[in-house]
Short mmCIF file of C-alpha atoms in Angstrom, two decimals:
data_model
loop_
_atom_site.label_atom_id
_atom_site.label_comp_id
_atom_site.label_asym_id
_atom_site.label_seq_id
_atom_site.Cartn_x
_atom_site.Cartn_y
_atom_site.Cartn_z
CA UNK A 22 -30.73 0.45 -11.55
CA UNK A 23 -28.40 -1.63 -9.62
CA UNK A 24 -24.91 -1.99 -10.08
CA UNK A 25 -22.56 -4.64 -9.70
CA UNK A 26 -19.60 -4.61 -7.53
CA UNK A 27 -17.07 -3.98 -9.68
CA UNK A 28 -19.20 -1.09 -11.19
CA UNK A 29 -19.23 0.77 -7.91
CA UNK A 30 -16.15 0.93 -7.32
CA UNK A 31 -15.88 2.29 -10.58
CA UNK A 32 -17.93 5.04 -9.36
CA UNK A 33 -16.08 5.91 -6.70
CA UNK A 34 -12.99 5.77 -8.02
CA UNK A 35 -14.42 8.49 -10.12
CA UNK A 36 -15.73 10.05 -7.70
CA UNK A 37 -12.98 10.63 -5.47
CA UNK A 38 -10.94 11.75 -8.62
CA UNK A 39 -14.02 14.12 -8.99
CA UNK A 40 -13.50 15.50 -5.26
CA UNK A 41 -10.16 15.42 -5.91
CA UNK A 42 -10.05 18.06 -9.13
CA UNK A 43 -12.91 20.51 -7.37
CA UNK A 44 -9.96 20.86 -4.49
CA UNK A 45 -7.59 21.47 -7.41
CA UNK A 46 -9.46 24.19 -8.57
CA UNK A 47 -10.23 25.79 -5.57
CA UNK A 48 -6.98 25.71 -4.18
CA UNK A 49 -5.74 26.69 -7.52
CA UNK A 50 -7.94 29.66 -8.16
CA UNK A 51 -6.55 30.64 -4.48
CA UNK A 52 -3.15 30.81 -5.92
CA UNK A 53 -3.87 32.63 -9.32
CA UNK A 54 -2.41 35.87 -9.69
CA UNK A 55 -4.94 37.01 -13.06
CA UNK A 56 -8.40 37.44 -12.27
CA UNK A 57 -8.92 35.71 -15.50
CA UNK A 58 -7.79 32.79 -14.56
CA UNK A 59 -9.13 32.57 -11.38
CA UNK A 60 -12.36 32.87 -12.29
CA UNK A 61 -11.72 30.32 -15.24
CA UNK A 62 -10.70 28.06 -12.07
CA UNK A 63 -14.18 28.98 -9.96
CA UNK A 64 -15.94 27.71 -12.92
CA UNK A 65 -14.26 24.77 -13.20
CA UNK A 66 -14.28 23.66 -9.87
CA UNK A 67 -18.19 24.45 -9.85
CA UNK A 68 -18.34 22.16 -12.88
CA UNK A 69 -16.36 19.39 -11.16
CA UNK A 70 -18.36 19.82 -8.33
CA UNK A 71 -21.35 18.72 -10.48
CA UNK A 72 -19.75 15.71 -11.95
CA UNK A 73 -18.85 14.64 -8.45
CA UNK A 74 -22.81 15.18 -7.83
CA UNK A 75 -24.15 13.22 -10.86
CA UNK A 76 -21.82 10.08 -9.41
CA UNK A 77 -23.28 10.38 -6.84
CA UNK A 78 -26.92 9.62 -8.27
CA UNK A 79 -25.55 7.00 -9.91
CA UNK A 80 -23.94 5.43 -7.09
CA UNK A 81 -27.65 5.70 -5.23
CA UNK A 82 -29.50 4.38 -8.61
CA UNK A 83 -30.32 7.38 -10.61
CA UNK A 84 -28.84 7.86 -14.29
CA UNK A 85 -29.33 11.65 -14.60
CA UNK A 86 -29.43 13.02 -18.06
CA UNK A 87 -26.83 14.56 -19.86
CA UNK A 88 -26.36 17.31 -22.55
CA UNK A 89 -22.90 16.55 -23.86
CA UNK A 90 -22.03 20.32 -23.34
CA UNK A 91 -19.02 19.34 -26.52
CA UNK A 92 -18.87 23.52 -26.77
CA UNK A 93 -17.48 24.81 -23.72
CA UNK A 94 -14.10 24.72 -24.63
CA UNK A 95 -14.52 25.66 -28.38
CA UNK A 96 -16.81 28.76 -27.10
CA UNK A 97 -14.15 29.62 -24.18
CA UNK A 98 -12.23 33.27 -25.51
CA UNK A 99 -10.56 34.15 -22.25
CA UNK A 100 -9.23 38.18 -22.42
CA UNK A 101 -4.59 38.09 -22.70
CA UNK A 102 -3.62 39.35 -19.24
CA UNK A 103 -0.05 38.94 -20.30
CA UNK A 104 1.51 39.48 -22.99
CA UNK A 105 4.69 37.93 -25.40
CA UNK A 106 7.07 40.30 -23.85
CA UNK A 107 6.14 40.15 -19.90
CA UNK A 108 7.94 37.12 -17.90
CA UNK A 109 6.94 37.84 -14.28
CA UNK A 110 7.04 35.74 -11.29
CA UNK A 111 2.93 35.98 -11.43
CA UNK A 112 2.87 34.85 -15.48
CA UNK A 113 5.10 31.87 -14.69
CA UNK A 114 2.98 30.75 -11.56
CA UNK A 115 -0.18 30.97 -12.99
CA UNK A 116 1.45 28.71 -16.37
CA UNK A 117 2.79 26.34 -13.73
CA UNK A 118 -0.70 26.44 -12.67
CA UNK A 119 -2.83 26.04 -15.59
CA UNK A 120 -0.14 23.51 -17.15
CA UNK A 121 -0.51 21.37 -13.99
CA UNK A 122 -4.39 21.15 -13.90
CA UNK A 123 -4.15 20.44 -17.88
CA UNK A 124 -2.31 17.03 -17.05
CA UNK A 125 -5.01 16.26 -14.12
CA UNK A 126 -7.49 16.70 -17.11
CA UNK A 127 -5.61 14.65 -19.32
CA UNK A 128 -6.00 12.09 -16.38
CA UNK A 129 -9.27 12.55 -15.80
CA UNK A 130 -9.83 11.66 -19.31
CA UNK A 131 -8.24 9.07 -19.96
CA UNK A 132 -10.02 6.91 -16.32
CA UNK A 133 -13.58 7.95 -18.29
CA UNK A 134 -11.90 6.32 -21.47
CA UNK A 135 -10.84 3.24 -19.53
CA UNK A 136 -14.11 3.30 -17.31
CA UNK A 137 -16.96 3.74 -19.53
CA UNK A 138 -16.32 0.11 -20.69
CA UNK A 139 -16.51 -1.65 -17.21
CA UNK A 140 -20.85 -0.58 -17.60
CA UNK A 141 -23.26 -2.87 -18.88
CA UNK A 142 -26.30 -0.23 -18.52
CA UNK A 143 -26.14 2.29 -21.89
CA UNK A 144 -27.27 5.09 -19.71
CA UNK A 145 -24.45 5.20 -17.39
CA UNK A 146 -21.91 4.39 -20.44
CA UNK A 147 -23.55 7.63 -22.19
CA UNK A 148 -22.93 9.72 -19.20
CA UNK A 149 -19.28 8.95 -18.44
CA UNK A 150 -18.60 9.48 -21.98
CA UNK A 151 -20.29 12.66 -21.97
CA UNK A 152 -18.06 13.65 -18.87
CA UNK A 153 -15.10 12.58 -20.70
CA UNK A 154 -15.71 15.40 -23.28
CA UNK A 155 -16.07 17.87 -20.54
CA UNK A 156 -13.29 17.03 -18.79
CA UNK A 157 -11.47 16.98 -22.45
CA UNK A 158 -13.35 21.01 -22.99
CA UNK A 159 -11.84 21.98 -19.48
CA UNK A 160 -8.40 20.98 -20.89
CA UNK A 161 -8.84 23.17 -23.95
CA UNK A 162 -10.27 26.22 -21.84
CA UNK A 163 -7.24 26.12 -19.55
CA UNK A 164 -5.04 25.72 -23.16
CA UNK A 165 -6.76 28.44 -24.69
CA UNK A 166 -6.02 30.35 -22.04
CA UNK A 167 -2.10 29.43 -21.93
CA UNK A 168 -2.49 30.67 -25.60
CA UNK A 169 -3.92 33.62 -25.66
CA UNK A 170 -1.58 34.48 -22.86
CA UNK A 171 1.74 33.65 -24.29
CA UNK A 172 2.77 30.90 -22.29
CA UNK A 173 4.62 27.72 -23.10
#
């Protein structure tokens, strides 16, 4: 597969938003207080990592398959560190946190939304919409986890 110009840039762009997030997560599992949600940020930034991979074969003209994994989020039931009543300096860090990398998901998103229409090949289109719904599960893992932790 070859790709156009305007297409590989496309890549990158993702890509670099891709290298962007697995710093994210690895800075912010460095900064989380919970064990919970540190470890729900190693396993994002592993996933990220892998997205940033799989542009990667596409930028060197490789489509790699993908699985749509749609159930990550809706199977995510991350264990209440916190509770209603507690308002510590850790519980409002680690919201700040998980808040924050919610938006960069949101972001993320949305520049699979916008990009999976600049692709002419059906196999690349299939894969960045497949990311998209990862990127939308990693959103709901890190809501679910707000949620279950009592934080706004």
């Amino acid at each position: 597969m070859i790709l156009t110009e305007k297409e590989k840039t496309a890549i990158q762009d993702l890509q670099t938003q891709e290298k962007s997030l697995v710093e994210k997560y690895q800075r912010c599992g460095g900064e989380a207080k919970d064990p919970v949600l540190q470890d729900l940020f190693g396993e994002l930034e592993k996933m990220q990592q892998k997205h940033y991979d799989t542009l990667g074969e596409v930028l060197s003209g490789t489509v790699p398959s993908c699985d749509c994994n749609c159930k990550a989020g809706a199977d995510y039931q991350p264990k209440a560190t916190y509770t209603g009543m507690t308002d510590t300096e850790d519980k409002k860090n680690d919201c700040f946190l998980a808040t924050d990398c919610i938006s960069a998901e949101k972001l993320a998103s949305g520049e699979y939304n916008t990009n999976v229409f600049n692709f002419g090949e059906p196999a690349v289109r299939k894969l960045l919409a497949d990311i998209q719904i990862e990127e939308q599960n990693y959103a709901e893992m890190l809501y679910k986890y707000k949620t279950v932790n009592s934080m706004q």
